[in-house]
CSV table of C-alpha atoms and ligand atoms in Angstrom, one decimal:
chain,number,residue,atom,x,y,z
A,1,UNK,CA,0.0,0.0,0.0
A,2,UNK,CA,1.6,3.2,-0.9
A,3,UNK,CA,0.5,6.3,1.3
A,4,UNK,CA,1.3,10.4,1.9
A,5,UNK,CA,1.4,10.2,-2.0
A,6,UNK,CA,2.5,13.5,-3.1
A,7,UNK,CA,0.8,15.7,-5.8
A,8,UNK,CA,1.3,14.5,-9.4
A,9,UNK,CA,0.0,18.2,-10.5
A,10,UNK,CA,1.9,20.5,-8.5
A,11,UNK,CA,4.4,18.2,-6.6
A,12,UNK,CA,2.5,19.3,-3.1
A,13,UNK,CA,2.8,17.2,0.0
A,14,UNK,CA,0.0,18.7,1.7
A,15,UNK,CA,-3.7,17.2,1.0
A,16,UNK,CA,-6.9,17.5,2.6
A,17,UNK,CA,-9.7,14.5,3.4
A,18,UNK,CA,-12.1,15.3,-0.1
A,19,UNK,CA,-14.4,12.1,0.2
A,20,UNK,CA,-14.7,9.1,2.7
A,21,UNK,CA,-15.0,5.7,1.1
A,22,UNK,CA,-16.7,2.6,2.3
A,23,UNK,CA,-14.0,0.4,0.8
A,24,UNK,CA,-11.2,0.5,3.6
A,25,UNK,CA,-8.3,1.7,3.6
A,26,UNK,CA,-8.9,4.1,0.6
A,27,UNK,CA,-10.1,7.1,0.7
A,28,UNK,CA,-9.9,10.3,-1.5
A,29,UNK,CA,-7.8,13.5,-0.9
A,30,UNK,CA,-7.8,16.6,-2.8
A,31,UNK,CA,-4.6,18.9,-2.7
A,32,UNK,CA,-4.3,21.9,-0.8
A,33,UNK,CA,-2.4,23.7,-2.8
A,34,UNK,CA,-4.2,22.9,-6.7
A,35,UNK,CA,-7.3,20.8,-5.4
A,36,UNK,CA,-6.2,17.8,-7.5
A,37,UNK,CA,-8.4,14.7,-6.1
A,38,UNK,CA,-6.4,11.3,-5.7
A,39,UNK,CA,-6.5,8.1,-3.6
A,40,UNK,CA,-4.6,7.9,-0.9
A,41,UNK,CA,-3.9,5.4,0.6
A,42,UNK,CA,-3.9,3.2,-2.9
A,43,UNK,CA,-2.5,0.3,-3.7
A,44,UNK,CA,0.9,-0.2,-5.3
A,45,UNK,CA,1.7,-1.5,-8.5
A,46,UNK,CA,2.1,-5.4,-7.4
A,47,UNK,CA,-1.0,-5.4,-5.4
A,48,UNK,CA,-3.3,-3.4,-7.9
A,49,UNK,CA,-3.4,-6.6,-10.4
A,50,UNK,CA,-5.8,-7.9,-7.8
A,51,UNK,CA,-8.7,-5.7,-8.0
A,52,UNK,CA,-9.2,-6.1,-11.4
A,53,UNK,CA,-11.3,-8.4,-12.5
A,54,UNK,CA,-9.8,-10.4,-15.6
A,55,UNK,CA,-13.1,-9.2,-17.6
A,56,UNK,CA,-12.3,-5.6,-16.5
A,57,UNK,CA,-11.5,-4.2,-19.8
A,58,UNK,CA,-13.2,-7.1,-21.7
A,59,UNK,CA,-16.5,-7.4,-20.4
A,60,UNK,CA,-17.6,-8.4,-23.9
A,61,UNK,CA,-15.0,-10.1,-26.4
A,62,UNK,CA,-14.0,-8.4,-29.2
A,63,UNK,CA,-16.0,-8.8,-32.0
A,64,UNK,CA,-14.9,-8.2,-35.6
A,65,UNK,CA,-17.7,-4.7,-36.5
A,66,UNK,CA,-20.0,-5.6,-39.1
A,67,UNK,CA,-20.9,-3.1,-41.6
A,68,UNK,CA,-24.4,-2.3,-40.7
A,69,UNK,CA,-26.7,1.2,-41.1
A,70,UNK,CA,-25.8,2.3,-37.9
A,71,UNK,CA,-22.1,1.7,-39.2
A,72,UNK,CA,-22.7,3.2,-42.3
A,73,UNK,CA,-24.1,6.8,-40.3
A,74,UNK,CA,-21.0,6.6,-37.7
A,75,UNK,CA,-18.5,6.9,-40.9
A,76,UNK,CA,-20.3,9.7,-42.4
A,77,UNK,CA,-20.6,11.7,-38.9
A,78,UNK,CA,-16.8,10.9,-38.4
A,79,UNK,CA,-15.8,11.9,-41.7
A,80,UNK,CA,-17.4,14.9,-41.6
A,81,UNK,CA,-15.6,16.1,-38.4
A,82,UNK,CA,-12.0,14.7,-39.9
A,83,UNK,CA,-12.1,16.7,-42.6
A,84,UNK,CA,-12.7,19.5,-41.2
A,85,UNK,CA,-9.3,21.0,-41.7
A,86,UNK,CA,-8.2,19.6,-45.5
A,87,UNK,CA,-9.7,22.1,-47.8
A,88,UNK,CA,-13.0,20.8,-47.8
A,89,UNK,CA,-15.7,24.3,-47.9
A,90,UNK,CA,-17.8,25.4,-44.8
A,91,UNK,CA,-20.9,24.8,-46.6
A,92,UNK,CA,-19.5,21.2,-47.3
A,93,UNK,CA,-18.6,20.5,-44.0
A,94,UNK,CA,-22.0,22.1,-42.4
A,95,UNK,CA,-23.8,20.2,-44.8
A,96,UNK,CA,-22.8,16.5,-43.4
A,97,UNK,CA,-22.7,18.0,-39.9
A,98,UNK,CA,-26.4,18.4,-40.4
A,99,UNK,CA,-26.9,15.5,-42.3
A,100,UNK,CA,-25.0,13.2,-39.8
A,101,UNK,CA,-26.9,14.8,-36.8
A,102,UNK,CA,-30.2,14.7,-38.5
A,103,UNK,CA,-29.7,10.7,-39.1
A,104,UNK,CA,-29.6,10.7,-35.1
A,105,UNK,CA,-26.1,9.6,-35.1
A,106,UNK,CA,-23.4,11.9,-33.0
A,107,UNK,CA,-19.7,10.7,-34.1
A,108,UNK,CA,-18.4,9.0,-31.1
A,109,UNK,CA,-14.8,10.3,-30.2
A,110,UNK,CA,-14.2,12.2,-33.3
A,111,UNK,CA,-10.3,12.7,-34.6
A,112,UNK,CA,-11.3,16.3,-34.6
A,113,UNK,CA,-8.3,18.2,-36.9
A,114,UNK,CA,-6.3,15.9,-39.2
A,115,UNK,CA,-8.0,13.6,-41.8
A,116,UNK,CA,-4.8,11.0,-42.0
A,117,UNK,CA,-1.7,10.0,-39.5
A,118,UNK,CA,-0.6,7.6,-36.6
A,119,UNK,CA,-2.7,7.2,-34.1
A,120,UNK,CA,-1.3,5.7,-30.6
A,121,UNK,CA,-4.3,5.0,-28.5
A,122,UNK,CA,-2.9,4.2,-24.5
A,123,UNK,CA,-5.1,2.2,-22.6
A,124,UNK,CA,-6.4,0.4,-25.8
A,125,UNK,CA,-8.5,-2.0,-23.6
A,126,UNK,CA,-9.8,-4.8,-26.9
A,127,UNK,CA,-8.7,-2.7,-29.2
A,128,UNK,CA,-12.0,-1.5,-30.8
A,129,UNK,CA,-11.6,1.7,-30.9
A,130,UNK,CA,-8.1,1.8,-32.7
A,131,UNK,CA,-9.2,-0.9,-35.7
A,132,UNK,CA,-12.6,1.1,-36.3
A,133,UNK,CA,-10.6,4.0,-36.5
A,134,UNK,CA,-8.0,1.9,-39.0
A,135,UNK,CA,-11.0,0.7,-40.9
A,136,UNK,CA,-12.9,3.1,-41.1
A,137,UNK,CA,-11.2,6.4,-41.5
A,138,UNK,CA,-8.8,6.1,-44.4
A,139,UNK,CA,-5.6,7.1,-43.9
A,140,UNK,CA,-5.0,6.5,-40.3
A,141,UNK,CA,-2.7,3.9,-38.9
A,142,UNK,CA,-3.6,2.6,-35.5
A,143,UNK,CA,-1.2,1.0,-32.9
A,144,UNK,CA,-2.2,0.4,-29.1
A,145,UNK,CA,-0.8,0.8,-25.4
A,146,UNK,CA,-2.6,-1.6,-23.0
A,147,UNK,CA,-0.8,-2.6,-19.6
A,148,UNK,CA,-3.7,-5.8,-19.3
A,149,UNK,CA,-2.1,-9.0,-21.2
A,150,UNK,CA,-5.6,-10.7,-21.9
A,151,UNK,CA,-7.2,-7.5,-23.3
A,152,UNK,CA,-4.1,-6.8,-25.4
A,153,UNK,CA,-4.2,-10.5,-26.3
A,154,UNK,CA,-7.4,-9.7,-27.9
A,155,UNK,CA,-6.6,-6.7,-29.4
A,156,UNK,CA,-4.0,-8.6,-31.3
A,157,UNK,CA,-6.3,-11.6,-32.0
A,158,UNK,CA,-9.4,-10.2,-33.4
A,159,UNK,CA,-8.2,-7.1,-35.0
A,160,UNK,CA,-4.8,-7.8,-35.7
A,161,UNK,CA,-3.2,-4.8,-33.9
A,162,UNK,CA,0.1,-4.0,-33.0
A,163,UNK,CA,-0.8,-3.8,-29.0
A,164,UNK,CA,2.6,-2.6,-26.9
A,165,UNK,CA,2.1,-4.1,-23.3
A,166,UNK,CA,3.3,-1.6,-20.3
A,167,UNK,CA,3.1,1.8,-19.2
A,168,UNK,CA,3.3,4.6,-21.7
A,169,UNK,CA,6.2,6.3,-20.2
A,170,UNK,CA,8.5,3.1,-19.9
A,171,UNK,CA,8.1,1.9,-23.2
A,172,UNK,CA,10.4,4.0,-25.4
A,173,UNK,CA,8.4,4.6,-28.2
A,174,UNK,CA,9.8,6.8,-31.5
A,175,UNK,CA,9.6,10.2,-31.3
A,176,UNK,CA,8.0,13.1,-32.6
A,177,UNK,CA,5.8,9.8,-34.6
A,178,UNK,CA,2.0,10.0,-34.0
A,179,UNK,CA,-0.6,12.5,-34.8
A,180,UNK,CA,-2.8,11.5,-32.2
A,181,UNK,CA,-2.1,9.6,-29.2
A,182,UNK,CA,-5.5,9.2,-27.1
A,183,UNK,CA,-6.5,8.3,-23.3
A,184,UNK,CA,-10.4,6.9,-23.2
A,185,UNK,CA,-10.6,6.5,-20.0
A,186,UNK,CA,-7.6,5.5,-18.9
A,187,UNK,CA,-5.5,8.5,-17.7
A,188,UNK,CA,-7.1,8.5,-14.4
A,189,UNK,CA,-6.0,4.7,-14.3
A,190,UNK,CA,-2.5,6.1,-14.4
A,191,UNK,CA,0.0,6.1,-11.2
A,192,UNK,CA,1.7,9.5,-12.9
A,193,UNK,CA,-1.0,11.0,-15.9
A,194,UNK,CA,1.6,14.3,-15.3
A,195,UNK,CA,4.3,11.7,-16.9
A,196,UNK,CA,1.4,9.8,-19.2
A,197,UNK,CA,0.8,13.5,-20.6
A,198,UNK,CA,4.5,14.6,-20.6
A,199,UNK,CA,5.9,11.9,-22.8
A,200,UNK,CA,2.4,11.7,-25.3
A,201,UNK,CA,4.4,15.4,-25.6
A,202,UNK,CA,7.5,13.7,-26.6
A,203,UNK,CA,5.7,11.0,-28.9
A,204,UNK,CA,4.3,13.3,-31.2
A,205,UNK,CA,4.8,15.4,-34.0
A,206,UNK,CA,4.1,19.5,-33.8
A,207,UNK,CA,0.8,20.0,-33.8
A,208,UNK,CA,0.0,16.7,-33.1
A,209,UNK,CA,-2.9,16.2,-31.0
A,210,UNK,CA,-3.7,14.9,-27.9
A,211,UNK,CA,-7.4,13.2,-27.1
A,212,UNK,CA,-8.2,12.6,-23.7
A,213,UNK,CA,-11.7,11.5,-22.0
A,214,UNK,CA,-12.2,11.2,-18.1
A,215,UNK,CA,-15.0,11.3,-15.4
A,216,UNK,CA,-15.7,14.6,-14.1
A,217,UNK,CA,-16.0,15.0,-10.4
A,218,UNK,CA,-17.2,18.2,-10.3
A,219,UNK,CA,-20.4,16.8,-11.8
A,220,UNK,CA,-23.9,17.4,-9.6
A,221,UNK,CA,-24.1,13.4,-9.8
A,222,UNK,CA,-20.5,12.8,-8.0
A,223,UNK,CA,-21.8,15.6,-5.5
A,224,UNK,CA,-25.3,13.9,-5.5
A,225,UNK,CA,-24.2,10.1,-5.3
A,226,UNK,CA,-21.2,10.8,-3.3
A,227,UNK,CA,-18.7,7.7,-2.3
A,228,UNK,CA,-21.2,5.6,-4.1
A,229,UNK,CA,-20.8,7.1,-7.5
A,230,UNK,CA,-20.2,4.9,-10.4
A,231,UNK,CA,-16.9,6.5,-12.1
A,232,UNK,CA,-15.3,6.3,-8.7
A,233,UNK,CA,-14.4,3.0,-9.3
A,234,UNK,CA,-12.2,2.6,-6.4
A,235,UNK,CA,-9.2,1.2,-6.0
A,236,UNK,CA,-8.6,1.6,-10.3
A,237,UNK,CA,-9.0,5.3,-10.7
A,238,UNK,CA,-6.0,6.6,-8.9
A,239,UNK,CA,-7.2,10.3,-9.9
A,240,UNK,CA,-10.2,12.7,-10.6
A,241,UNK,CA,-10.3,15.9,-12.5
A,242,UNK,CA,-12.3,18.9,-12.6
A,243,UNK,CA,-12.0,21.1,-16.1
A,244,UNK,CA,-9.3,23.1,-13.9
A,245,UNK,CA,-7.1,20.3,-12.6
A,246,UNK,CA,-7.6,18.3,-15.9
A,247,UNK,CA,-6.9,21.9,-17.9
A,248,UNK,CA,-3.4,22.7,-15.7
A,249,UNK,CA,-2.1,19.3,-16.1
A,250,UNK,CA,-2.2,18.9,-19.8
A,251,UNK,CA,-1.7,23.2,-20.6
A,252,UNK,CA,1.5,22.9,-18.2
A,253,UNK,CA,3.2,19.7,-20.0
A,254,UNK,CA,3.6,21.6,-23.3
A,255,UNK,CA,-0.2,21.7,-25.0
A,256,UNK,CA,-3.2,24.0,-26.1
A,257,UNK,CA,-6.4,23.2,-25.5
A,258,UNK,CA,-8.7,23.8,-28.6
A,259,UNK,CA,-11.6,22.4,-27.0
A,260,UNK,CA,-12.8,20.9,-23.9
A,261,UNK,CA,-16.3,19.5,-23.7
A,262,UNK,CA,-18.6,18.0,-21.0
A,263,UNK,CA,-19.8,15.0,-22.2
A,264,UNK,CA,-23.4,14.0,-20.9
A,265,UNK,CA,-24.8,10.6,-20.7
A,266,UNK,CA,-26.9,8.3,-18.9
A,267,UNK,CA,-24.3,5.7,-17.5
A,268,UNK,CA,-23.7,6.4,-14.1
A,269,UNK,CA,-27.3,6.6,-12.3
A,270,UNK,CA,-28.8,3.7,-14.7
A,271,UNK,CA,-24.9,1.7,-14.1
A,272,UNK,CA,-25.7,2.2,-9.8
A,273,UNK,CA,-29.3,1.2,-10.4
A,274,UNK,CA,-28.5,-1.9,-12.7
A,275,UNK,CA,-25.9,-3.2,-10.3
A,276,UNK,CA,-27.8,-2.8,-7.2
A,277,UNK,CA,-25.3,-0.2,-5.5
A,278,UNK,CA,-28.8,1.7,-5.3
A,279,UNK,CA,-30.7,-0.5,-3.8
A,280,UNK,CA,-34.7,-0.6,-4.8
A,281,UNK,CA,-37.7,-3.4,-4.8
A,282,UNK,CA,-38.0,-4.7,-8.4
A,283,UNK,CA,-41.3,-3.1,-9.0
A,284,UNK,CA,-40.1,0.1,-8.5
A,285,UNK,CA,-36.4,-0.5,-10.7
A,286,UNK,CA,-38.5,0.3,-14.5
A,287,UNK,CA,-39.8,3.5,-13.1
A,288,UNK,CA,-36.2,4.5,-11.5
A,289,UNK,CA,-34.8,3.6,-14.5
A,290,UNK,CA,-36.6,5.9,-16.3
A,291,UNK,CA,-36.0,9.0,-14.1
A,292,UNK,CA,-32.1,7.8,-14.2
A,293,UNK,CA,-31.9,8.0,-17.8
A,294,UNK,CA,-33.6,11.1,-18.1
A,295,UNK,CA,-31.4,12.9,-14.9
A,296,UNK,CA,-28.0,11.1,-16.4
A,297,UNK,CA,-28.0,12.5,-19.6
A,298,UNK,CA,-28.3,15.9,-18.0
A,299,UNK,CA,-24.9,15.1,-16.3
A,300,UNK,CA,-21.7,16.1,-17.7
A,301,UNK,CA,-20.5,13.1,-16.0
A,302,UNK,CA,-16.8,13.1,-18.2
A,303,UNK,CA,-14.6,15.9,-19.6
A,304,UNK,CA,-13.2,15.1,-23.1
A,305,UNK,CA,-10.2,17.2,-24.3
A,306,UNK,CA,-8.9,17.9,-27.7
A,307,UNK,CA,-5.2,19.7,-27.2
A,308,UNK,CA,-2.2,20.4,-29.5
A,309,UNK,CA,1.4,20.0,-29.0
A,310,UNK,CA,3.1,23.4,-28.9
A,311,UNK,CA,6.8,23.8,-28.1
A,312,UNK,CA,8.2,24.0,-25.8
B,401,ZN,ZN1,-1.3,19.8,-6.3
């Protein structure tokens, strides 16, 4: 168990209790000096394999996408977001904005500024994400950073990625070589996102960008749920971020945010009613259910950040 964990934002050594947890000994801190929210106590590297469960990125198998409608409105949503930058007219790009929106189908984790390149996606989990981007989006080449050997097993197996296994910063990748290099949910998984963020800086090329998705504690539903909310997912999310923590860390490690959004969705609620951590009789669950999905998707439960690489 590591403890009196020191700041990964601002290097501080002084942090203040932030939330109780029922799941001893952990318990969240925020920083006095930047507000940073981390566990502490948490567990070190050798004992963390342990509270993951071997399905904990691979709930569901990968499964090889089959080109269905829904597929089919999903390319045209992304493309029209990639191209934004690559001479293609306003009225052009409006155009299958509208269209794409008006099919009911919002791109899902957009590459927002460059229609081709390397993309290194850390935390690659199955590897879904990376091959849809490979065959989907022409021009990009996909390659993956997973620390879990059976989810990078996958990744290899059913989409024939090239999958590194470790942490980012200790695997010595080429530099100044990707475009993109995203974190969907996995910076927070991190023991040093400051480091995660600092090499990502090294990895890729000027102007490259850097995609990054987290849960947002400074949502109403973390302040509503409290120690029972969803994204907490303690001991496995070593940090939280507000759009200020989140925004310091990646502006002070060499980038410039171009956007920053609050992502809304009904996961958390309907995820604590489906897996009982709210309890309720049955015959009141449908109706719960309901309410949940309708008060979730008011929630900007995650933060997703689009940044470039500026020198220095
Ligand atoms: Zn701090």
């Amino acid at each position: 168990m590591q403890t009196n964990i020191e700041c990964d934002l601002c290097g501080s050594e002084k942090s203040m209790p932030f939330l109780e947890l029922p799941q001893v000994p952990f318990n969240l801190v925020a920083c006095s000096e930047c507000g940073l929210v981390y566990l502490d106590p948490r567990p070190s590297p050798e004992e963390l394999g342990q509270y993951y469960s071997t399905n904990y990125y691979t709930s569901q198998a990968a499964q090889l996408i089959k080109p269905t409608f829904h597929q089919f409105f999903k390319k045209l949503a992304y493309r029209a977001r990639c191209e934004s930058s690559d001479g293609i007219t306003p009225l052009n790009r409006t155009t299958k904005r509208v269209v794409a929106t008006l099919l009911g189908w919002h791109a899902f984790r957009p590459v927002p500024v460059c229609n081709q390149g390397r993309l290194l996606d850390v935390g690659c989990g199955n590897g879904e994400y990376a091959a849809w981007i490979r065959d989907n989006i022409k021009g990009w080449k996909v390659e993956g950073v997973e620390v879990n050997e059976y989810a990078a097993t996958q990744a290899r197996e059913a989409f024939g990625l090239r999958v590194y296994i470790g942490h980012l910063p200790n695997l010595h990748l080429p530099e100044s070589h990707y475009d993109m290099i995203s974190f969907w949910h996995s910076l927070e998984h991190m023991y040093s996102p400051s480091s995660g963020i600092r090499e990502s800086h090294r990895l890729l090329r000027n102007n490259g960008v850097l995609a990054i998705e987290v849960p947002n504690i400074s949502c109403w539903e973390a302040k509503f749920i409290g120690a029972n909310w969803y994204h907490l997912s303690v001991p496995l999310h070593l940090y939280h971020f507000t759009p200020t923590t989140l925004s310091k860390m990646i502006q002070s490690n060499g980038f410039r945010i171009i956007s920053m959004k609050q992502v809304h969705g009904n996961a958390s609620i309907l995820d604590a009613v489906n897996t009982n951590k709210i309890a309720l009789p049955s015959f009141l669950k449908p109706l719960v259910k309901i309410a949940a999905h309708t008060l979730g998707r008011q929630s900007a439960w995650a933060l997703r950040v689009y940044a470039i690489k500026t020198y220095p």
